[in-house]
Short mmCIF file of C-alpha atoms in Angstrom, two decimals:
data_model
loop_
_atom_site.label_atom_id
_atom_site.label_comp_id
_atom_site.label_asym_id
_atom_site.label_seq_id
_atom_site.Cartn_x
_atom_site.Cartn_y
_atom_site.Cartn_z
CA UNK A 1452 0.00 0.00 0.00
CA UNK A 1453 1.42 3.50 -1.08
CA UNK A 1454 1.06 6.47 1.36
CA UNK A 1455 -0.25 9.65 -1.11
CA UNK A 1456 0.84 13.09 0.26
CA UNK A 1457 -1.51 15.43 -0.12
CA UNK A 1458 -2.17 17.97 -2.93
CA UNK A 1459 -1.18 20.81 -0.39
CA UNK A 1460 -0.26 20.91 3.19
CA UNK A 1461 -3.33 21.70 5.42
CA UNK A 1462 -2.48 23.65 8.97
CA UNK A 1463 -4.29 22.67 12.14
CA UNK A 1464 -5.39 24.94 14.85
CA UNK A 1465 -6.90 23.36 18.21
CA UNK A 1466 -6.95 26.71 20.15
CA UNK A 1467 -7.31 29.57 16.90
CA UNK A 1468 -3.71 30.85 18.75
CA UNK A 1469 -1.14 27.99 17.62
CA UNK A 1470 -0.79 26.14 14.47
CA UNK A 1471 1.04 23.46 12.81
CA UNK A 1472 1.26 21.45 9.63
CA UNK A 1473 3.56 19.03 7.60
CA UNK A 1474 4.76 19.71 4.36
CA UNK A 1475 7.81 18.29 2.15
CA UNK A 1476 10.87 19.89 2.72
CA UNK A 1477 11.53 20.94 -0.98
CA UNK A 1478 7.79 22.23 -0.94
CA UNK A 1479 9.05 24.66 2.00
CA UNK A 1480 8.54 28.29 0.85
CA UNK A 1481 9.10 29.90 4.42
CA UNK A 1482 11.67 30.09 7.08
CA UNK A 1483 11.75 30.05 10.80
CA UNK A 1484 10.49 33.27 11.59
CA UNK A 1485 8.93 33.79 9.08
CA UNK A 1486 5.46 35.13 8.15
CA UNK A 1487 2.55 32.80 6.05
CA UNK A 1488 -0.78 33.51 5.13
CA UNK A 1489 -3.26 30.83 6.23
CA UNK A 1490 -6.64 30.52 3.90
CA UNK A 1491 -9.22 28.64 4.92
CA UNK A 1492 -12.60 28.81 3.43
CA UNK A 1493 -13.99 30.52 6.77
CA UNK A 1494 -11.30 33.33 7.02
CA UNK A 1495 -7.73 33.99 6.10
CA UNK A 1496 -4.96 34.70 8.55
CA UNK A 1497 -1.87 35.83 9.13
CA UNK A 1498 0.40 33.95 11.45
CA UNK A 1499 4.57 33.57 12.19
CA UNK A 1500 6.61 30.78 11.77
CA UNK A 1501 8.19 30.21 15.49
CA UNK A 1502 9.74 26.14 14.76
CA UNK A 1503 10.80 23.67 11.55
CA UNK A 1504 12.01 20.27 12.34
CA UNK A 1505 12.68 17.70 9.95
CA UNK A 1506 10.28 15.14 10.93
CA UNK A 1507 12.01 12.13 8.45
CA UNK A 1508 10.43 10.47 5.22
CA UNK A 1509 6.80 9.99 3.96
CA UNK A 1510 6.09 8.38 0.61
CA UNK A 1511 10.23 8.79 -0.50
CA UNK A 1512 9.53 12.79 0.86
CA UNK A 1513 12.09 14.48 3.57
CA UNK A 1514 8.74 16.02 5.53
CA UNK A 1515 8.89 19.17 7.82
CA UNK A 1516 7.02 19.92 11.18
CA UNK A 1517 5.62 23.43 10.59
CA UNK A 1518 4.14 25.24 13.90
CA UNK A 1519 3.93 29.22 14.73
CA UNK A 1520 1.80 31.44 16.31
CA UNK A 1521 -1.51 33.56 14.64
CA UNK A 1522 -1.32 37.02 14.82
CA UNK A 1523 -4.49 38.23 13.36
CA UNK A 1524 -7.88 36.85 11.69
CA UNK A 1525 -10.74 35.09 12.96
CA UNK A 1526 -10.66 33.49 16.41
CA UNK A 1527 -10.92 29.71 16.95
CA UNK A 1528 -9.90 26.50 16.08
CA UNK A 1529 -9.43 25.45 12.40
CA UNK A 1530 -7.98 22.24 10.71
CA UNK A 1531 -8.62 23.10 6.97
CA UNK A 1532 -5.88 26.10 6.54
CA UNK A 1533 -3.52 26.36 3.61
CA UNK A 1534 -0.22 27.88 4.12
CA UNK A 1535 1.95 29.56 1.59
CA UNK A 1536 4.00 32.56 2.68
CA UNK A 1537 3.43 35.71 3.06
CA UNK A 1538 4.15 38.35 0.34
CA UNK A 1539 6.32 41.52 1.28
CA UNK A 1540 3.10 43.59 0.78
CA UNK A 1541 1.20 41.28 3.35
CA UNK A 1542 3.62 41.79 5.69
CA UNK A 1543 4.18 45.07 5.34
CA UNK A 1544 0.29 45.83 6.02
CA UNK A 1545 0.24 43.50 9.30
CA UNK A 1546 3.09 45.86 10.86
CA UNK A 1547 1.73 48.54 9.82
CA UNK A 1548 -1.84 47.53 11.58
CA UNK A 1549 -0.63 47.02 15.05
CA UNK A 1550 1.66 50.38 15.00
CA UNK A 1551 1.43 52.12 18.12
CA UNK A 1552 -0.45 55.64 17.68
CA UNK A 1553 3.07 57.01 18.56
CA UNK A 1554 6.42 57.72 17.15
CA UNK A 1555 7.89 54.95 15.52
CA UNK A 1556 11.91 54.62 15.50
CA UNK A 1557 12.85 53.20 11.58
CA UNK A 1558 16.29 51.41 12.68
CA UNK A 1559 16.65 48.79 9.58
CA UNK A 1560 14.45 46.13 7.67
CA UNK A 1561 13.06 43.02 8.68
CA UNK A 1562 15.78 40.28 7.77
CA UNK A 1563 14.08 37.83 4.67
CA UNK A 1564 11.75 40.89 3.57
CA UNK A 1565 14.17 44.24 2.96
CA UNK A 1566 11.65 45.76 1.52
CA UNK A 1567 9.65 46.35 5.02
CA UNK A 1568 10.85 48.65 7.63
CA UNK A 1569 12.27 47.34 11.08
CA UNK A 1570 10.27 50.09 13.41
CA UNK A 1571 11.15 50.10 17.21
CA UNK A 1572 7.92 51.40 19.52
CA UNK A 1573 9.29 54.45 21.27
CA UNK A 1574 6.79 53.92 23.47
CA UNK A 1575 8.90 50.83 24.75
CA UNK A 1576 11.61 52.48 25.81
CA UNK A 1577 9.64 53.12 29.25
CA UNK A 1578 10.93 49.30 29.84
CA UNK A 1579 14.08 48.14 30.29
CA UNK A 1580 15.82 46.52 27.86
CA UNK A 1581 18.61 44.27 27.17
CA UNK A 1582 20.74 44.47 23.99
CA UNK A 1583 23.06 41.91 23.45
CA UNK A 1584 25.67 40.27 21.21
CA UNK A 1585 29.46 38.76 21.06
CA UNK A 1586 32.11 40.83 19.58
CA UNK A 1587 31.85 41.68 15.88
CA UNK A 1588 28.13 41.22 16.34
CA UNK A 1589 27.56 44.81 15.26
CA UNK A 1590 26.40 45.35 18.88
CA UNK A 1591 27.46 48.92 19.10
CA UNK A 1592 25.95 49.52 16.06
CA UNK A 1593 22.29 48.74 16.58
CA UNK A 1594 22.97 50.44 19.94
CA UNK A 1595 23.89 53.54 18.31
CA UNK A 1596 21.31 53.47 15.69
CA UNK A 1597 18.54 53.20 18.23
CA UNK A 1598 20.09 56.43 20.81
CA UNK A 1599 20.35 58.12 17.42
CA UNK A 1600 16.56 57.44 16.23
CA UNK A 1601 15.53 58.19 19.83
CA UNK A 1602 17.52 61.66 19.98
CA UNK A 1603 15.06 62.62 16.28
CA UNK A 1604 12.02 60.93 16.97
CA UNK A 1605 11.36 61.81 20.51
CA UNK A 1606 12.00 64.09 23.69
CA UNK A 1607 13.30 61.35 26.60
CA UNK A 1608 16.46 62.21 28.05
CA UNK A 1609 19.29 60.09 27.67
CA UNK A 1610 22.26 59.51 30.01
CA UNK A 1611 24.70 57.77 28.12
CA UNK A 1612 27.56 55.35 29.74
CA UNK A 1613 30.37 55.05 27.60
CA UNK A 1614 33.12 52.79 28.30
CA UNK A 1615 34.99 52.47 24.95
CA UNK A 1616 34.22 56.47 23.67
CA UNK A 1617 31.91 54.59 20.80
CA UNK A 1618 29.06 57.43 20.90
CA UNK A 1619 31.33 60.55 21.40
CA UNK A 1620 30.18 61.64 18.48
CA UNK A 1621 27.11 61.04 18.86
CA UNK A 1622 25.92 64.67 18.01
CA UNK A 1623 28.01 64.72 14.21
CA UNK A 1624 25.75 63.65 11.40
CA UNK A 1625 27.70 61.46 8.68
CA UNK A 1626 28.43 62.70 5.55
CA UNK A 1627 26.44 59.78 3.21
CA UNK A 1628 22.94 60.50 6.03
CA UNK A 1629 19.85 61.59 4.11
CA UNK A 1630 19.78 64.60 3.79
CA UNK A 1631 16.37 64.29 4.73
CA UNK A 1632 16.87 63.70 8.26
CA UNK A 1633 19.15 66.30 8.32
CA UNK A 1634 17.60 69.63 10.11
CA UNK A 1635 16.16 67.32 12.77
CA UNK A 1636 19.64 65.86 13.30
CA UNK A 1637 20.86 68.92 13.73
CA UNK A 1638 18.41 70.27 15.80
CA UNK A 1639 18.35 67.21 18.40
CA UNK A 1640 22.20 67.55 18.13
CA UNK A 1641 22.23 70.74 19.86
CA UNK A 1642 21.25 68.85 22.97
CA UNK A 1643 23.66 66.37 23.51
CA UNK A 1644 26.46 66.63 26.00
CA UNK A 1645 29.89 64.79 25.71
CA UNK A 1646 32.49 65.11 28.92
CA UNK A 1647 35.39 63.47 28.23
CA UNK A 1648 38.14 62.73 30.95
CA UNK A 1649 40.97 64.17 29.12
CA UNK A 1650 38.44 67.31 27.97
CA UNK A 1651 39.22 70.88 28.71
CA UNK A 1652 37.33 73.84 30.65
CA UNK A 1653 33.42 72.96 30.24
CA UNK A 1654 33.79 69.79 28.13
CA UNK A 1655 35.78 68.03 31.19
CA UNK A 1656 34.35 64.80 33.05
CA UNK A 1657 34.65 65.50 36.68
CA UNK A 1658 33.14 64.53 39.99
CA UNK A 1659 33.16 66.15 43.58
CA UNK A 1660 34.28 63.94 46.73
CA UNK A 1661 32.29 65.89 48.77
CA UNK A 1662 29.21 65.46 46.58
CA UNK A 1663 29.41 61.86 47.40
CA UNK A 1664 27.70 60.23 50.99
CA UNK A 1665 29.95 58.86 53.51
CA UNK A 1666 29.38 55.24 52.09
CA UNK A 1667 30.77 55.81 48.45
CA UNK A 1668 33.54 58.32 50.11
CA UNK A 1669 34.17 55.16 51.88
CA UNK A 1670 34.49 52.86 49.03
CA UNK A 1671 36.69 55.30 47.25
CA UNK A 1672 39.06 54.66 50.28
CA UNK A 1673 38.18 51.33 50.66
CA UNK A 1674 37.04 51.16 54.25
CA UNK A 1675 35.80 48.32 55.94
CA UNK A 1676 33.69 49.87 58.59
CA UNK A 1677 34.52 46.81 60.71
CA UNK A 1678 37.92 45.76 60.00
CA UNK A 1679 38.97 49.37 58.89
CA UNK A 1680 36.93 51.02 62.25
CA UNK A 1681 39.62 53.88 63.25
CA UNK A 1682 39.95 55.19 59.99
CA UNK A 1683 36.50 54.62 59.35
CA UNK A 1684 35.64 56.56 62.40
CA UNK A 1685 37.98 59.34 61.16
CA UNK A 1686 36.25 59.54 57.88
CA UNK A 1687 32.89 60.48 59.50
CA UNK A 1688 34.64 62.98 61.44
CA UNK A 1689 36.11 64.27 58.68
CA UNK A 1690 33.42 65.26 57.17
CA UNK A 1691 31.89 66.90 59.89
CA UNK A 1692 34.47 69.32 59.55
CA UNK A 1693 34.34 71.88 57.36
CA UNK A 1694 38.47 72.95 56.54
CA UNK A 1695 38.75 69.21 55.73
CA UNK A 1696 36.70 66.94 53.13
CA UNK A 1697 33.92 69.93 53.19
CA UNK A 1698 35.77 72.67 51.40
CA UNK A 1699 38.29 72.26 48.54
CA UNK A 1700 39.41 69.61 46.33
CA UNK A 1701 40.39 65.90 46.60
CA UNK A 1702 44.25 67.17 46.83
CA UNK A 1703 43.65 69.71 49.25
CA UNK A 1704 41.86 67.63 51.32
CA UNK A 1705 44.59 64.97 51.49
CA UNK A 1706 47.25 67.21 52.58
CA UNK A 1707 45.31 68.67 55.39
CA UNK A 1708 44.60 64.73 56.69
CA UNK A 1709 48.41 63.84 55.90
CA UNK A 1710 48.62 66.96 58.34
CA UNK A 1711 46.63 65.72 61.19
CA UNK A 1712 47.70 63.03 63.71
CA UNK A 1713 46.57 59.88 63.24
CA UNK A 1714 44.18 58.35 62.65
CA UNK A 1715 43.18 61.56 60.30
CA UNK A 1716 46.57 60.81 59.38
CA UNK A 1717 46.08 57.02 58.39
CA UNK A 1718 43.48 58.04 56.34
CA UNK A 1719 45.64 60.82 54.57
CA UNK A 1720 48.36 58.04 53.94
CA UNK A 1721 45.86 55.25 52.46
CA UNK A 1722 44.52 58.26 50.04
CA UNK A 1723 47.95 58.82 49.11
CA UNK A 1724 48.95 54.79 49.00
CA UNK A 1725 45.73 54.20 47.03
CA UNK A 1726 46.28 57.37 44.38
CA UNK A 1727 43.64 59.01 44.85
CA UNK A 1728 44.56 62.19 45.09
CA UNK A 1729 46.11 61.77 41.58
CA UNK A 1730 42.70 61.11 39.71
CA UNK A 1731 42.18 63.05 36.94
CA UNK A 1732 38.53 62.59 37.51
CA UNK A 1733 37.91 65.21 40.97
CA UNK A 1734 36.77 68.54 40.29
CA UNK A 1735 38.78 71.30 40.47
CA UNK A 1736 37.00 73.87 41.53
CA UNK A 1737 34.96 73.05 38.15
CA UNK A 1738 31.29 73.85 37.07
CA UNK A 1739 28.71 71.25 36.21
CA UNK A 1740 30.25 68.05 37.53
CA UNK A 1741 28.04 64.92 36.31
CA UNK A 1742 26.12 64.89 39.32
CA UNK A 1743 24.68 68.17 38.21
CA UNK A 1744 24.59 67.64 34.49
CA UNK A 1745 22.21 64.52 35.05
CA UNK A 1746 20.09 66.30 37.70
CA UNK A 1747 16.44 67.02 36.80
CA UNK A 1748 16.34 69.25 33.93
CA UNK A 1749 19.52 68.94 32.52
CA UNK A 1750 20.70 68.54 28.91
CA UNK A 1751 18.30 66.59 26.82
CA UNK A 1752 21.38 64.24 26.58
CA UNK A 1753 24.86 63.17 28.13
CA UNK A 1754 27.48 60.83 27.06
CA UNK A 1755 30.21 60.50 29.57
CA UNK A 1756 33.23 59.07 27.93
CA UNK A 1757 34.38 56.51 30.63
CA UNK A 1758 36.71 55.61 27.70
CA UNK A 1759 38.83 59.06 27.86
CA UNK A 1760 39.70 57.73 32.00
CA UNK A 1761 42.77 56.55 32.62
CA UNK A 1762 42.25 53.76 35.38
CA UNK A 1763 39.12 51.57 36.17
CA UNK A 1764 39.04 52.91 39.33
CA UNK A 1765 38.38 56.20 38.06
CA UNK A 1766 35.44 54.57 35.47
CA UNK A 1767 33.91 52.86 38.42
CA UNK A 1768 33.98 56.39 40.34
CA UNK A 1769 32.01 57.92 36.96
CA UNK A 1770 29.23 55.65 36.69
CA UNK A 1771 29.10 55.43 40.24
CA UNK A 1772 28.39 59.30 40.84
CA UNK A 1773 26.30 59.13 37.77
CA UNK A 1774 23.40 56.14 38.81
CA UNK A 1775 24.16 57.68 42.43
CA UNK A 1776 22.63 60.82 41.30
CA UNK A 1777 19.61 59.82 38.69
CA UNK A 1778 18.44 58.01 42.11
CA UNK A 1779 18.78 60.41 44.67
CA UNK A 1780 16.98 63.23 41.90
CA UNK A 1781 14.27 60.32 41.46
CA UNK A 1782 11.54 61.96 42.99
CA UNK A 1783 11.47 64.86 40.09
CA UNK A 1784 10.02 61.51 38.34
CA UNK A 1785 11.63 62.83 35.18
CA UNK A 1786 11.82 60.11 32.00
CA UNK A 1787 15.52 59.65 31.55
CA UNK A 1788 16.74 56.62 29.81
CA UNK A 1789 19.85 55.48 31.53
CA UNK A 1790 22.13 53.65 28.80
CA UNK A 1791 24.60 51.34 30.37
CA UNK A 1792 27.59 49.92 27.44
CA UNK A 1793 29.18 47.13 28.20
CA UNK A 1794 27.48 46.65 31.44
CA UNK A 1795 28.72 43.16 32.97
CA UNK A 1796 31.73 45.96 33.83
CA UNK A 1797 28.97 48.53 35.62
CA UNK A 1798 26.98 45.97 37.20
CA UNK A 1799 28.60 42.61 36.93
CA UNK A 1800 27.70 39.87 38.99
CA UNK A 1801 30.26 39.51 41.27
CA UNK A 1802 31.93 43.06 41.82
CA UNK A 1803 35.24 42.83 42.10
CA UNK A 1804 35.80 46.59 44.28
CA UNK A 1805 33.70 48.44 46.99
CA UNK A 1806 33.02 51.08 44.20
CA UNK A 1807 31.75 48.62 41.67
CA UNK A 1808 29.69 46.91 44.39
CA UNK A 1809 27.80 50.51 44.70
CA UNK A 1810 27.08 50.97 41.50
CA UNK A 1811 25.74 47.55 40.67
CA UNK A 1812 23.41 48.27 44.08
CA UNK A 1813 22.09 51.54 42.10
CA UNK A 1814 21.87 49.61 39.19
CA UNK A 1815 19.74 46.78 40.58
CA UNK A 1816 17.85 49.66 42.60
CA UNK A 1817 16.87 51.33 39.29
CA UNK A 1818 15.88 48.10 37.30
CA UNK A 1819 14.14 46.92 40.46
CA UNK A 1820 11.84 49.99 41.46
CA UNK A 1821 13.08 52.81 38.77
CA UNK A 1822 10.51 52.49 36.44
CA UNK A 1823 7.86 54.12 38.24
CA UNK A 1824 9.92 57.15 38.90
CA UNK A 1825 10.68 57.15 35.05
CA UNK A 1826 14.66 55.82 35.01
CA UNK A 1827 14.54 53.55 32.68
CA UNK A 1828 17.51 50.91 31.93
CA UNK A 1829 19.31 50.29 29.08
CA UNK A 1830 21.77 47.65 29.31
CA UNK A 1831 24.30 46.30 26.46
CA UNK A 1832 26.98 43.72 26.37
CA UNK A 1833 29.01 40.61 25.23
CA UNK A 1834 28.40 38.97 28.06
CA UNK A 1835 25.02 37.96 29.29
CA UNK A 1836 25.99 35.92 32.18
CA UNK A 1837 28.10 38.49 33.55
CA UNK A 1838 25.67 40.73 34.11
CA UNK A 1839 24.10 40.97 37.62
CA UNK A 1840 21.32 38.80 37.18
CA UNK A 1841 18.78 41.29 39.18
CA UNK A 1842 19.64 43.60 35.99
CA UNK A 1843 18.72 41.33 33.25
CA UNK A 1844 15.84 39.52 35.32
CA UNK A 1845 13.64 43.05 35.39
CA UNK A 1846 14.21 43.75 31.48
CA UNK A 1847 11.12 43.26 29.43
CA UNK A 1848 12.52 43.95 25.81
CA UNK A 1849 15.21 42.11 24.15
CA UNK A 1850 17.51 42.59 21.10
CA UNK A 1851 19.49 39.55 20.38
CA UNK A 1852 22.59 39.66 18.18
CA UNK A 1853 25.13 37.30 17.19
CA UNK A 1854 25.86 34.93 20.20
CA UNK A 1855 27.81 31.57 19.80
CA UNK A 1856 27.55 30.35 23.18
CA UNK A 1857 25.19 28.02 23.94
CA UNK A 1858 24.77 28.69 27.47
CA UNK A 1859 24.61 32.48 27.12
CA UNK A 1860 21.54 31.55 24.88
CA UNK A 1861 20.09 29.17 27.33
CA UNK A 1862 20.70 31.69 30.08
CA UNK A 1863 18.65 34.34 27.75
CA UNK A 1864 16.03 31.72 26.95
CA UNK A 1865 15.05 31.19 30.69
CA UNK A 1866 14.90 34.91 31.46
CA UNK A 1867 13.16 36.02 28.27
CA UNK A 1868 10.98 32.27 28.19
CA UNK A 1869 8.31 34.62 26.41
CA UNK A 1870 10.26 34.05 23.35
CA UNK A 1871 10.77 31.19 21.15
CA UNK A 1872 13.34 29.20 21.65
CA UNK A 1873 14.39 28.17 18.23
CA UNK A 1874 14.18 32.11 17.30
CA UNK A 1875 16.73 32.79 19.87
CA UNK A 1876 18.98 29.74 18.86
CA UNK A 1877 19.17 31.37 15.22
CA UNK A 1878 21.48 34.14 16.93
CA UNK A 1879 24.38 30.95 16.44
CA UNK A 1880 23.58 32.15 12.61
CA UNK A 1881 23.35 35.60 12.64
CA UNK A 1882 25.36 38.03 9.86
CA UNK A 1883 26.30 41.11 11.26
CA UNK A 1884 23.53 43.53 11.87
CA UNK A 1885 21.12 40.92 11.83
CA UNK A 1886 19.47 40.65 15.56
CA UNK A 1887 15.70 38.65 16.99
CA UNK A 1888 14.04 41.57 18.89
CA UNK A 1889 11.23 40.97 21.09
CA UNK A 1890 8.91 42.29 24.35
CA UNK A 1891 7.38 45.71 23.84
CA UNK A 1892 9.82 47.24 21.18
CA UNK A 1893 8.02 45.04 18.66
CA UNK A 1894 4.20 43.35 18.04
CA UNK A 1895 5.95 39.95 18.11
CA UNK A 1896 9.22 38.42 18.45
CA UNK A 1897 10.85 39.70 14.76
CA UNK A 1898 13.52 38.81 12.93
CA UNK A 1899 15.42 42.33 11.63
CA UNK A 1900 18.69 44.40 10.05
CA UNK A 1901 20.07 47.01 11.41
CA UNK A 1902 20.48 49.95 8.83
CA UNK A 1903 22.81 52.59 8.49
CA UNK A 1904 23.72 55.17 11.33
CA UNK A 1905 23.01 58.62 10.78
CA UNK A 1906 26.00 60.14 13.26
CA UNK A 1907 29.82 59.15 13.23
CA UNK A 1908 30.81 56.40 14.92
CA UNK A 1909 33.29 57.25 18.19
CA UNK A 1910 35.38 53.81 17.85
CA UNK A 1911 36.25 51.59 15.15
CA UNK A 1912 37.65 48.66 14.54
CA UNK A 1913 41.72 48.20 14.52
CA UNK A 1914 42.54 48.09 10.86
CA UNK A 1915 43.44 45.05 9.34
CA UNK A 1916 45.58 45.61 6.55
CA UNK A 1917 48.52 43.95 8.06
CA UNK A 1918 46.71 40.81 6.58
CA UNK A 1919 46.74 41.59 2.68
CA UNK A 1920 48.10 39.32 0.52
CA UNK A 1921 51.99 40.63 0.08
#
């Protein structure tokens, strides 16, 4: 007896929400993620590939488990549905049906149809999110591609942590942009902020000692208040006093201690053994140090180059004062997005000094109970699992780039479980550019390209000329 495939594949529906059919492979006109049409005599509609396994032979065919999800058309179950896929035009009008009655953010195109737009919900970006991707991903990319959309399309303010001085130049438009965009570019432009470590006069990155509380002063020092109790001690009385820590700057200050006997002394010494009184990163008598440029009401956008510091110390005393600040000026309830680069070195999960230990507490703070005060997170990085996992736990978008390691994408996949699986294991496959975005940014997990940037990038890549053919 011969087994006859049918003349087409039929889908199945028990619940009108999931479907599923077999087809054979070389009859397979759609990919995972993909979008089909499904026509059944009562109704068509429009639903998205989420899964294809090979399912082995029927009749001498190599057959293929089809399921996915419907997106829109009548509700209920259905078992007479025929699949093809979707045309560019079909998918095109779906996305543009469930757009937001807001502004829309046009970062790329979908990846398998360039012809339809990749557009972000602004809206969205009063969740956190987590963008993430191995090196050469074109993580920094995307990420500067949606601050640059953001800074056009809408009004949030943006604090901007920069580790590797990639959005310095954040305010430049590029040459080839269209010239379309142009006057808004520029107008945004005027807005953004850059302080840069190594800046002069008003463009310097600086911070004030005495702007911090006694328990970061503390952790600049690194003092125990146990095991470290005199000097401890000595630091609170300190700072009662106002011809000591009060008044001048970090240098001052630790000549007046080394002045003092002990143990205001001790304290003077362990500045000195520690160097920091040589940080470049303590005001000097300066105006607008970051605690004041990210207060309510500040620039509609800052980038502080963490890059342009010399020593991690001095980074971790940056984004310290910074997410120290946005929480104590929390009750202003001001929307600020609060862009974190490269964050399992902000907020890793096990920090490594007293000053990183701080700022991964303000960081879990603000990702924890920010939201209704209107800091919002946005955290980037290579490493998923090295992120503190009270971070990535409260993030309810996602954009997925390139990511080879398996259990970075299982780590992902329990988090963000509200996303496919096998969409998520296609980041193993991923060009550059090429990213699965899900939550609130989109109306269902999507496949997309990242398009070109409209401002200069602030890093690059090392050339690699050294390897053409001699």
């Amino acid at each position: 007896m011969t087994t006859r495939l049918p003349s087409a594949p039929l889908a199945t529906s028990v619940d009108g929400r999931a479907f599923e059919y077999v087809v054979p492979i070389d009859l397979l006109d759609v990919r995972t993620g993909g979008y089909v049409v499904l026509e059944p005599t009562s109704g068509g509609r429009f639903g998205q590939v989420t899964e294809i396994a090979s399912i082995g032979r029927t009749a001498g065919e190599a057959m293929a488990h089809v399921t996915g999800r419907v997106l829109a058309g009548p509700d209920g179950p259905f078992n007479d549905a025929v699949p093809r896929a979707a045309s560019t035009t079909e998918i095109a009008s779906w996305f543009e049906s469930v757009r937001p009655p807001r502004a829309s953010l046009a970062v790329g195109t979908l990846a398998g149809s360039e012809e339809v737009p990749l557009t972000l919900d602004a809206g969205a970006f009063d969740r956190h999110t987590f963008l993430c991707g191995q090196s050469g991903s074109g993580k920094t990319y995307a990420l500067g591609t949606i601050l640059e959309r953001l800074l056009v399309e809408t009004s949030l303010r943006i604090v901007i942590l920069d580790p590797n001085s990639d959005f310095v130049r954040l305010n430049e438009l590029r040459a080839d942009a269209p010239t379309s965009v142009a006057a808004r570019f520029d107008a945004a432009a005027t807005g953004v902020t850059i302080r840069r470590g190594a800046g002069a006069g008003a463009e310097r990155l600086h911070v004030r000692f005495r702007d911090f509380d006694a328990a970061e002063q503390a952790a600049v020092l690194r003092l125990d208040p146990i095991a470290d109790r005199d000097e401890y001690a000595a630091l609170a009385e300190a700072l009662e006093s106002p011809d000591l820590i009060a008044l001048g700057n970090i240098r001052d200050t630790v000549d007046r201690l080394w002045a003092h006997p002990d143990p205001l002394h001790s304290l003077g010494v362990r500045a000195r053994n520690l160097g920091v009184d040589s940080w470049n990163v303590w005001s000097d008598g300066d105006p607008d140090s970051l605690a004041e440029l990210v207060a309510p009401g500040g620039p509609r956008c800052v980038v502080v180059d963490l890059g342009s510091l010399t020593t991690r110390d001095e980074q971790a005393v940056a984004a310290e004062a910074v997410l120290a600040a946005l929480w104590r000026g929390r009750a202003a309830r001001e929307p600020i997005l609060i862009v974190i680069d490269e964050a399992h070195n902000v907020c890793p999960g096990t920090p490594d000094t007293p000053l990183t230990a701080l700022a991964t507490e303000h960081a879990v703070r603000i990702a924890g109970e920010g939201r209704k005060f209107g800091l919002v997170l946005l955290a980037a990085t290579q490493r998923p699992q090295k992120v503190h996992e009270n971070v990535v736990s409260q993030c309810d978008n996602l954009v997925l780039m390139r990511m080879n390691s398996r259990a970075d994408l299982g780590a992902l996949s329990d988090v963000f479980s509200f996303v496919p699986h096998p969409l998520l294991a296609l980041a193993m496959e991923f060009a550059q550019g090429e990213a699965v975005l899900a939550g609130k940014l989109v109306p269902s997990p999507t496949l997309g390209r990242f398009g070109p940037r409209w401002s200069v990038e602030g890093g690059a890549d090392v050339p690699t000329d050294w390897a053409a053919q001699r």
